[in-house]
PDB file of C-alpha atoms in Angstrom:
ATOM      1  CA  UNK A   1      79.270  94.199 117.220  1.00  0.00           C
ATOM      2  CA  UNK A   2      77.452  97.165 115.940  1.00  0.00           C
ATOM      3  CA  UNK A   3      73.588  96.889 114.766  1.00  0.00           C
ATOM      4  CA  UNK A   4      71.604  99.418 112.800  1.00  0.00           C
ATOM      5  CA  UNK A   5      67.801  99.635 112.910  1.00  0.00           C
ATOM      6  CA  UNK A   6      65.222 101.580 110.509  1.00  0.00           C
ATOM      7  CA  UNK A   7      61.993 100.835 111.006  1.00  0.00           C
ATOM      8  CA  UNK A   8      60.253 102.275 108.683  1.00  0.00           C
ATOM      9  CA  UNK A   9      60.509 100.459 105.877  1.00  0.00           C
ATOM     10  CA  UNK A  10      58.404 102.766 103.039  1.00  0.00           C
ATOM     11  CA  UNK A  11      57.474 106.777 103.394  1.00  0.00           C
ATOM     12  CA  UNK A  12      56.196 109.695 101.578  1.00  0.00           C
ATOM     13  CA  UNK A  13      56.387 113.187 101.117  1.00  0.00           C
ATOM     14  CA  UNK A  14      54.886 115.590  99.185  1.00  0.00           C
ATOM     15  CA  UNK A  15      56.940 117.435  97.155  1.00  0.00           C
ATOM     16  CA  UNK A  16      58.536 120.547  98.881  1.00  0.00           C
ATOM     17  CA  UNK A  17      57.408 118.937 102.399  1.00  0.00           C
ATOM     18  CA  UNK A  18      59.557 118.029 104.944  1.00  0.00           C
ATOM     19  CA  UNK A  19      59.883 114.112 105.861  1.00  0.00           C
ATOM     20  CA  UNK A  20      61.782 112.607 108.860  1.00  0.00           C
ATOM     21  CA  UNK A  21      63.560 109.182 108.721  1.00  0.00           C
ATOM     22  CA  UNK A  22      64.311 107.374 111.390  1.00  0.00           C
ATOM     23  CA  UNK A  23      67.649 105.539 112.428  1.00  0.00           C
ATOM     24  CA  UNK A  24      68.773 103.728 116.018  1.00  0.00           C
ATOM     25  CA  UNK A  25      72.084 102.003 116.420  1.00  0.00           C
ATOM     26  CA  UNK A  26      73.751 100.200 118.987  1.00  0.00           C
ATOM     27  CA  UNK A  27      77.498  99.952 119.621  1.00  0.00           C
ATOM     28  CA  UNK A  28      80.133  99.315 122.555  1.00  0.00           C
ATOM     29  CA  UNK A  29      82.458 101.415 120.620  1.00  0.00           C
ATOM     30  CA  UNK A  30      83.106 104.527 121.688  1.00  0.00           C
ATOM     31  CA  UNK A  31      84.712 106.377 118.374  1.00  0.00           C
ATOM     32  CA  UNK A  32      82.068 105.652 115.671  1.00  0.00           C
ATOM     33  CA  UNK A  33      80.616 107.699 113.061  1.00  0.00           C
ATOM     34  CA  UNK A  34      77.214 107.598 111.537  1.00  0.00           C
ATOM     35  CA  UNK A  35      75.997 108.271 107.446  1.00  0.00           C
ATOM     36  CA  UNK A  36      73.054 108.078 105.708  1.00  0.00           C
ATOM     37  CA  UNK A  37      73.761 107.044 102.383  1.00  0.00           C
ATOM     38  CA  UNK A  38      71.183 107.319  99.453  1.00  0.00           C
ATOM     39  CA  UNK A  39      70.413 104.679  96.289  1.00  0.00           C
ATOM     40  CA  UNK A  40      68.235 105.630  93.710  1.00  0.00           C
ATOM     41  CA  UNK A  41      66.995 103.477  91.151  1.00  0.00           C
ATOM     42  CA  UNK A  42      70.029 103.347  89.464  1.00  0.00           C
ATOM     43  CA  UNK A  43      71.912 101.264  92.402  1.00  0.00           C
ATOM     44  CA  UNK A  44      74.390 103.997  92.992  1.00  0.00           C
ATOM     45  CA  UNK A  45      74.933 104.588  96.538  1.00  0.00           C
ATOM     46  CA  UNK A  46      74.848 107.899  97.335  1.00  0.00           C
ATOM     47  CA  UNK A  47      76.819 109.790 100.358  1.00  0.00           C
ATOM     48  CA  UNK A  48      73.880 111.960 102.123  1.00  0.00           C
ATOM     49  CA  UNK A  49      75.843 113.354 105.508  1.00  0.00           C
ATOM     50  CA  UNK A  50      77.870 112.173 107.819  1.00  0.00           C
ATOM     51  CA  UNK A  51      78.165 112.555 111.795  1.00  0.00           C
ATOM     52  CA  UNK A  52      81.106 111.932 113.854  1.00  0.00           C
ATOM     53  CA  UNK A  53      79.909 110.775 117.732  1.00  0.00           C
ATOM     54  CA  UNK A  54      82.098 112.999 119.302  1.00  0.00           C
ATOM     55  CA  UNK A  55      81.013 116.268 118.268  1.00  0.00           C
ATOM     56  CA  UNK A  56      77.391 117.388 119.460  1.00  0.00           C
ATOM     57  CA  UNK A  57      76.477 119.424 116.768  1.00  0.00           C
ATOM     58  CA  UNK A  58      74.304 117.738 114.208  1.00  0.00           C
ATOM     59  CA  UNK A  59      75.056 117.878 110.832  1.00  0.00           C
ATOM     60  CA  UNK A  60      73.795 119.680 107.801  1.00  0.00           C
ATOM     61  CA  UNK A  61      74.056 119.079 104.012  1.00  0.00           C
ATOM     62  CA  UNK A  62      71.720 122.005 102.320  1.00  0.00           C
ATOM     63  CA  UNK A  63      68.288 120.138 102.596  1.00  0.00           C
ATOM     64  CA  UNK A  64      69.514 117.164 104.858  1.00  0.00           C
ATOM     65  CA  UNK A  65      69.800 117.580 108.442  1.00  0.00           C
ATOM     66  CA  UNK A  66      70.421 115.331 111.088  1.00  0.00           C
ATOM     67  CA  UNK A  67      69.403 114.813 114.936  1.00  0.00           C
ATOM     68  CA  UNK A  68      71.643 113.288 116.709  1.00  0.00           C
ATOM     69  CA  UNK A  69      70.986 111.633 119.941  1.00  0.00           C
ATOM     70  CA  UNK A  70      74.078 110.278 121.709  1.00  0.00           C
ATOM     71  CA  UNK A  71      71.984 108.585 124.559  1.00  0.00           C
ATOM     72  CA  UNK A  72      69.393 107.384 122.643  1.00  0.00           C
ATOM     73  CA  UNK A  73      71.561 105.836 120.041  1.00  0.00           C
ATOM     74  CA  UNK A  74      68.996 107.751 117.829  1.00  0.00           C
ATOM     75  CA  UNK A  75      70.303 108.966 114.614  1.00  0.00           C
ATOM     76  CA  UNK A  76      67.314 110.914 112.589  1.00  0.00           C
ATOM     77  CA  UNK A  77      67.905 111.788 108.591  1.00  0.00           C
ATOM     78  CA  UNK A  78      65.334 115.059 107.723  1.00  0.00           C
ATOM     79  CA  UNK A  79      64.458 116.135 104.329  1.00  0.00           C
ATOM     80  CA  UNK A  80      63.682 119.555 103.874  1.00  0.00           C
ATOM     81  CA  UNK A  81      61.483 121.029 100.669  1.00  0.00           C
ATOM     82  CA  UNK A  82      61.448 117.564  99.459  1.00  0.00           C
ATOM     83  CA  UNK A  83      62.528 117.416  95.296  1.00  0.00           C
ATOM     84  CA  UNK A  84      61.337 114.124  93.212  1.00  0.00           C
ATOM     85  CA  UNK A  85      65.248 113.367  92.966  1.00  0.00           C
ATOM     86  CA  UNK A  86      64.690 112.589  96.836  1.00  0.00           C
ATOM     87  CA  UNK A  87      63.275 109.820  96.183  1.00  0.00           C
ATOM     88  CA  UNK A  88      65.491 106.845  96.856  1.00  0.00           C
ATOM     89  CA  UNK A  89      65.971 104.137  99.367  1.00  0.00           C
ATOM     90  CA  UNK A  90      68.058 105.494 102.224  1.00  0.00           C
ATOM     91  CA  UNK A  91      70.337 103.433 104.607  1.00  0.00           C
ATOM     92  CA  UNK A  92      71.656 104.626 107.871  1.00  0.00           C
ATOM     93  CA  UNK A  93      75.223 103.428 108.871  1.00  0.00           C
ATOM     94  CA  UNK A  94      77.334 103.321 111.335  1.00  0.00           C
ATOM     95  CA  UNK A  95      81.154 102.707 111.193  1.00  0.00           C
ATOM     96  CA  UNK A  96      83.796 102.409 114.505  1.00  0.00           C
ATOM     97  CA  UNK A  97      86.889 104.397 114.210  1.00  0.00           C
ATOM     98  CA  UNK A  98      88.577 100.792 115.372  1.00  0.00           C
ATOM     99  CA  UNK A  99      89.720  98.409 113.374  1.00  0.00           C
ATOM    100  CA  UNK A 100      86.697  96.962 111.906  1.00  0.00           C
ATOM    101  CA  UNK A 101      86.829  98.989 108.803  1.00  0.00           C
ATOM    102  CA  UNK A 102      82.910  98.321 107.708  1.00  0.00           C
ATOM    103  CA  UNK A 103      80.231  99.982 107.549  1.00  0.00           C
ATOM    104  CA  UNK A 104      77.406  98.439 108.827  1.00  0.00           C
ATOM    105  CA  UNK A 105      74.045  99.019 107.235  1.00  0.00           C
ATOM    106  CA  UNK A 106      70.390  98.834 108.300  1.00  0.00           C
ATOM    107  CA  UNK A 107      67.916  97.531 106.144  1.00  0.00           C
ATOM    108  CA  UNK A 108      66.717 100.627 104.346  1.00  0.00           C
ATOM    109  CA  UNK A 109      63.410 103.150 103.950  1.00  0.00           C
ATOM    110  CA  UNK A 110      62.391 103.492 100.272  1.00  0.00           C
ATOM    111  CA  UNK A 111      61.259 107.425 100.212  1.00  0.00           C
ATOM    112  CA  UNK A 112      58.458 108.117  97.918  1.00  0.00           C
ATOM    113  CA  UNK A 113      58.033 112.036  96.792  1.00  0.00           C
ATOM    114  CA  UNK A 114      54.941 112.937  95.566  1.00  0.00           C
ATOM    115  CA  UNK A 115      54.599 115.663  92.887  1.00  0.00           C
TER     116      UNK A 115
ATOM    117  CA  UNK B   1      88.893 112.749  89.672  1.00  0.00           C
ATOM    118  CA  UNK B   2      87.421 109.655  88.258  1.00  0.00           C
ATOM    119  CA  UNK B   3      84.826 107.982  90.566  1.00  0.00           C
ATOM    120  CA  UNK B   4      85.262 104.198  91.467  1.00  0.00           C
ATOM    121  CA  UNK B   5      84.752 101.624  88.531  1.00  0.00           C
ATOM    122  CA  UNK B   6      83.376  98.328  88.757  1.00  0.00           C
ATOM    123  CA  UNK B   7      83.503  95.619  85.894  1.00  0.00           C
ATOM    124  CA  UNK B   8      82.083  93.683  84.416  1.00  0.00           C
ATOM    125  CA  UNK B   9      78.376  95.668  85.060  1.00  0.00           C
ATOM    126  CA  UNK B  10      76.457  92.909  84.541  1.00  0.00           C
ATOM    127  CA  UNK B  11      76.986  89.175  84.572  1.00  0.00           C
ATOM    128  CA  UNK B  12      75.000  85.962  84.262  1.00  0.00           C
ATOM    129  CA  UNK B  13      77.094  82.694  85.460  1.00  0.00           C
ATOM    130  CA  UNK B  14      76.108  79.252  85.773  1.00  0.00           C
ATOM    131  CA  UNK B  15      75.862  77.333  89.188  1.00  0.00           C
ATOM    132  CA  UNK B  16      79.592  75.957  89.676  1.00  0.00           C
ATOM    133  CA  UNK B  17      81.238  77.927  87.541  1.00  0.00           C
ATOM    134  CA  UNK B  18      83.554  80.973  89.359  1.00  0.00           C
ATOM    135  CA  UNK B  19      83.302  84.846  88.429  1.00  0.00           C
ATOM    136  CA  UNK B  20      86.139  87.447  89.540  1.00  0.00           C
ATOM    137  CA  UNK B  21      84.788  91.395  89.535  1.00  0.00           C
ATOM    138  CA  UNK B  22      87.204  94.330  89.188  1.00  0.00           C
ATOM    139  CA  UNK B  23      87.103  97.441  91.318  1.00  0.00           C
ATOM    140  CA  UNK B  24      89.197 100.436  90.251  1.00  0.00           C
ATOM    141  CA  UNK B  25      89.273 102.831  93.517  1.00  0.00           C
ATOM    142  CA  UNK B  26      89.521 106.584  92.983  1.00  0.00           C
ATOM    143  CA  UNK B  27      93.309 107.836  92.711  1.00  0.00           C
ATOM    144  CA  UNK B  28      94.491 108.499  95.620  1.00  0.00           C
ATOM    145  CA  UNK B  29      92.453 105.999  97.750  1.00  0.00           C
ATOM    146  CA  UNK B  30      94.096 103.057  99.275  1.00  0.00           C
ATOM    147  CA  UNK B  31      91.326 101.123 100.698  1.00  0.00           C
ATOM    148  CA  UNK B  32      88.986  99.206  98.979  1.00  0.00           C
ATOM    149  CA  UNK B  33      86.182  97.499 100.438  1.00  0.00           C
ATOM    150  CA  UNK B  34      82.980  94.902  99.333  1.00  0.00           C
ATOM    151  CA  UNK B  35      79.583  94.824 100.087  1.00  0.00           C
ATOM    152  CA  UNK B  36      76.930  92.321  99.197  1.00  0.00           C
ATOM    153  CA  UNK B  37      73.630  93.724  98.422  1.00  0.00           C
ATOM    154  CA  UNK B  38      70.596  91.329  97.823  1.00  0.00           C
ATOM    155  CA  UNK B  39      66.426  91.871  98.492  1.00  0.00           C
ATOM    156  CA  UNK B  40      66.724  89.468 101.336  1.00  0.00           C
ATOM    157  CA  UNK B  41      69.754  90.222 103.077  1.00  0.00           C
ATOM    158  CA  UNK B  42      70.298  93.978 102.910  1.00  0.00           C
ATOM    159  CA  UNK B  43      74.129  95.135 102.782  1.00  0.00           C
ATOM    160  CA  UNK B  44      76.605  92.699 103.978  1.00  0.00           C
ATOM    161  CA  UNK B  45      80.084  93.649 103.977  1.00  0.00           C
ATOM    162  CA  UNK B  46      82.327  91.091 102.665  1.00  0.00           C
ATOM    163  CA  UNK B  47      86.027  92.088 103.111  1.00  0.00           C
ATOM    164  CA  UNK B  48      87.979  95.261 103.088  1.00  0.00           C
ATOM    165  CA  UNK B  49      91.577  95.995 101.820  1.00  0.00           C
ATOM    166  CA  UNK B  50      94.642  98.746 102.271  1.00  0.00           C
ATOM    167  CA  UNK B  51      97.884  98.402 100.674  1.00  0.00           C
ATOM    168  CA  UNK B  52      97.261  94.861  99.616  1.00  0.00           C
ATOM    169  CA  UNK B  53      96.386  93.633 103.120  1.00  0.00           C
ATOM    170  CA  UNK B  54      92.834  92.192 104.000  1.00  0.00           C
ATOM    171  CA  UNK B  55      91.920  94.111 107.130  1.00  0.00           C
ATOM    172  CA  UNK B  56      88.742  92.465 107.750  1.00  0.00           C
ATOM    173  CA  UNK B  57      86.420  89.869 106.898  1.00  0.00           C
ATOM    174  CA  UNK B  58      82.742  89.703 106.922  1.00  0.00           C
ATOM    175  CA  UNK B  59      80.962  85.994 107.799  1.00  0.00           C
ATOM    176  CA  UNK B  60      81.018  84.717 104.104  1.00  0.00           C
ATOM    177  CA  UNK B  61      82.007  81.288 103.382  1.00  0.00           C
ATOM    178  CA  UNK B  62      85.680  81.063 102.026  1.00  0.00           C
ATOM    179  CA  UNK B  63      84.375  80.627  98.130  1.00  0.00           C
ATOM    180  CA  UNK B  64      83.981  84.452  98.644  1.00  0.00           C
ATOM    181  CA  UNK B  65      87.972  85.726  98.489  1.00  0.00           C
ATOM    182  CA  UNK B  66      89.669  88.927  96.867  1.00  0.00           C
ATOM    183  CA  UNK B  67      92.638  90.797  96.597  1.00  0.00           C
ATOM    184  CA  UNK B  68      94.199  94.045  96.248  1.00  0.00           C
ATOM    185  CA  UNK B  69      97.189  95.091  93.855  1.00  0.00           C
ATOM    186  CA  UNK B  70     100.021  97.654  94.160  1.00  0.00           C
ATOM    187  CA  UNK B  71      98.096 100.240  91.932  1.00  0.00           C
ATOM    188  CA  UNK B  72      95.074  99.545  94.804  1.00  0.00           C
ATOM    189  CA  UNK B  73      92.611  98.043  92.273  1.00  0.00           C
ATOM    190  CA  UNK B  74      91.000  95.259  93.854  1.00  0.00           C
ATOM    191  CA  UNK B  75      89.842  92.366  92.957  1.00  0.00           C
ATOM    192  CA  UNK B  76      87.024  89.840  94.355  1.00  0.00           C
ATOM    193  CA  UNK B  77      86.492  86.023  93.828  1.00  0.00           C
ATOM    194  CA  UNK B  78      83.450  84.011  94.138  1.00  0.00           C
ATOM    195  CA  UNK B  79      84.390  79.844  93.320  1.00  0.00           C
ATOM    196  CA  UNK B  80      81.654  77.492  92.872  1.00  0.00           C
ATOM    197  CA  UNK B  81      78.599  79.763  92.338  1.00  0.00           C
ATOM    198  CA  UNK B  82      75.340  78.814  94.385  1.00  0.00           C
ATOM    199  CA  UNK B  83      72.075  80.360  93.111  1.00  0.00           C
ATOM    200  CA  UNK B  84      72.512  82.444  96.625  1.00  0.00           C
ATOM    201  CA  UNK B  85      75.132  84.226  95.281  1.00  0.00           C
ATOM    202  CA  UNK B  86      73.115  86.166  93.046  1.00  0.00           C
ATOM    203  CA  UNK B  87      73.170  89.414  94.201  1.00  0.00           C
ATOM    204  CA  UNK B  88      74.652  93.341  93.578  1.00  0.00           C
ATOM    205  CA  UNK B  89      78.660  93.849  94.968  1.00  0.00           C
ATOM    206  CA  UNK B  90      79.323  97.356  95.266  1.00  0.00           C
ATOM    207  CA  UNK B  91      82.664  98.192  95.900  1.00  0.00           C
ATOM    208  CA  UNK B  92      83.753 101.431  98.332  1.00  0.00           C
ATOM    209  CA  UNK B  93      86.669 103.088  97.986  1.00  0.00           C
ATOM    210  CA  UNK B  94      88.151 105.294 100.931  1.00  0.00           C
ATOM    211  CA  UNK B  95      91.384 107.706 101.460  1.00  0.00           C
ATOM    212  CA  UNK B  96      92.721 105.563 104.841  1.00  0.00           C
ATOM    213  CA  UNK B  97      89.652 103.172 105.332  1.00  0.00           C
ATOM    214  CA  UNK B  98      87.261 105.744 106.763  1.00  0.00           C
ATOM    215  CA  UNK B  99      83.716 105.470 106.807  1.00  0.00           C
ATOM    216  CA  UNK B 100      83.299 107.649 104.291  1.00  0.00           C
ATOM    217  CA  UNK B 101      83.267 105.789 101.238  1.00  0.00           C
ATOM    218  CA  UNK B 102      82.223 106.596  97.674  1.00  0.00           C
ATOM    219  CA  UNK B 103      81.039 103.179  96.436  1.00  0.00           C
ATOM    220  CA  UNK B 104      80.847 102.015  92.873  1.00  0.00           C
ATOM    221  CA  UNK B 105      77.658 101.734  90.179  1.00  0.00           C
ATOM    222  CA  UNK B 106      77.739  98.180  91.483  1.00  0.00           C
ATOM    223  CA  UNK B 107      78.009  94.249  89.317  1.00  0.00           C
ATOM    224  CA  UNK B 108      74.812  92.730  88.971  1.00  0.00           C
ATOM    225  CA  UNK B 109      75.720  88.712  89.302  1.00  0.00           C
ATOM    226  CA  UNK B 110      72.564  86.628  88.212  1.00  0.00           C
ATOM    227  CA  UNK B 111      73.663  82.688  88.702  1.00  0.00           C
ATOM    228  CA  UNK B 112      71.320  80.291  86.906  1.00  0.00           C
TER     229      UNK B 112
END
């Protein structure tokens, strides 16, 4: 079974600041892939970046940047020059290249930006 | 291309009655899957489909069931509402039943 963890549940960030969000996962698979995915107000969930496990680079998406931590099970989301259209709740995922076909979600962090 | 479509958007039921939501995947997808999204619970994946099989299952009693059609459209069932139910289902579509899925603008279910 595969288990996500944020545990920050609210943060902030002034506008054009950088903000960090955090992400841990745990899984005995060993092809899995890991997303943030954004919802803003209007419910629509949102596709932020994805990471594939196997390859050690982190990911980048413009402003959103990843650190990846294999070992750690750590998977980090960071928002550069933070916009008001940032803010948004933001899940952390994880999905196994095996035949479980979900993605599983952690609870969320609602990101406030602050003009 | 078209994003995924969900209908209804919005829908207020009665406890007992049943409700079936519509998913409409982006062309060219042939997975569909379900999520449940309420305050309490978070995201809870209910089932996911490709080519009109059900792949997977998420713990949800059997008054939760769905289908997929030919065309990949998908449909989802809930019998005998409980005021539990209430909640948002998003549905995801994906090209092969990847992770990355673009998900729908969600039906709101209220059941009073």
């Amino acid at each position: 079974a595969q288990t996500v963890t944020q545990s920050q549940p609210e943060m902030s960030v002034q506008e054009a600041e950088t903000v960090t969000l955090s992400c841990t996962y745990d899984t005995s698979e060993s092809d899995y892939y890991l997303f943030w995915y954004k919802q803003p107000p209007s419910r629509q969930m949102i596709l932020v970046i994805r990471q594939e496990a196997y390859k050690q680079q982190n990911a980048t998406e413009n402003r959103f940047s990843v650190n990846f931590q294999k070992a750690a099970k750590s998977f980090s989301l960071k928002i550069s020059d933070s916009q008001l259209g940032d803010a948004a709740m933001y899940f952390c995922a994880s999905f196994s290249g095996g035949s479980n076909y979900k993605l599983t979600f952690g609870k969320g962090t609602l990101l406030t930006v602050n003009p | 291309k078209a994003g995924v479509t969900q209908t209804p958007r919005y829908l207020i039921k009665t406890r007992g009655q049943q409700v079936t939501l519509s998913c409409s995947p982006i062309s060219g997808h042939r997975s569909v899957s379900w999520y449940q999204q309420t305050p309490g619970q978070g995201l809870q994946f209910l089932f996911e489909y490709f080519s009109e099989t059900q792949r997977n299952k998420g713990n949800f009693p059997g008054r939760f069931s769905g289908r997929q059609f030919s065309n990949s459209r998908s449909e989802m069932n809930v019998s005998t509402l409980e005021l539990g139910d209430s909640a948002l289902y998003l549905c995801a579509s994906s090209f092969a039943g990847s992770g990355k899925q673009y998900f729908g603008p969600g039906t709101r279910l209220t059941v009073t």
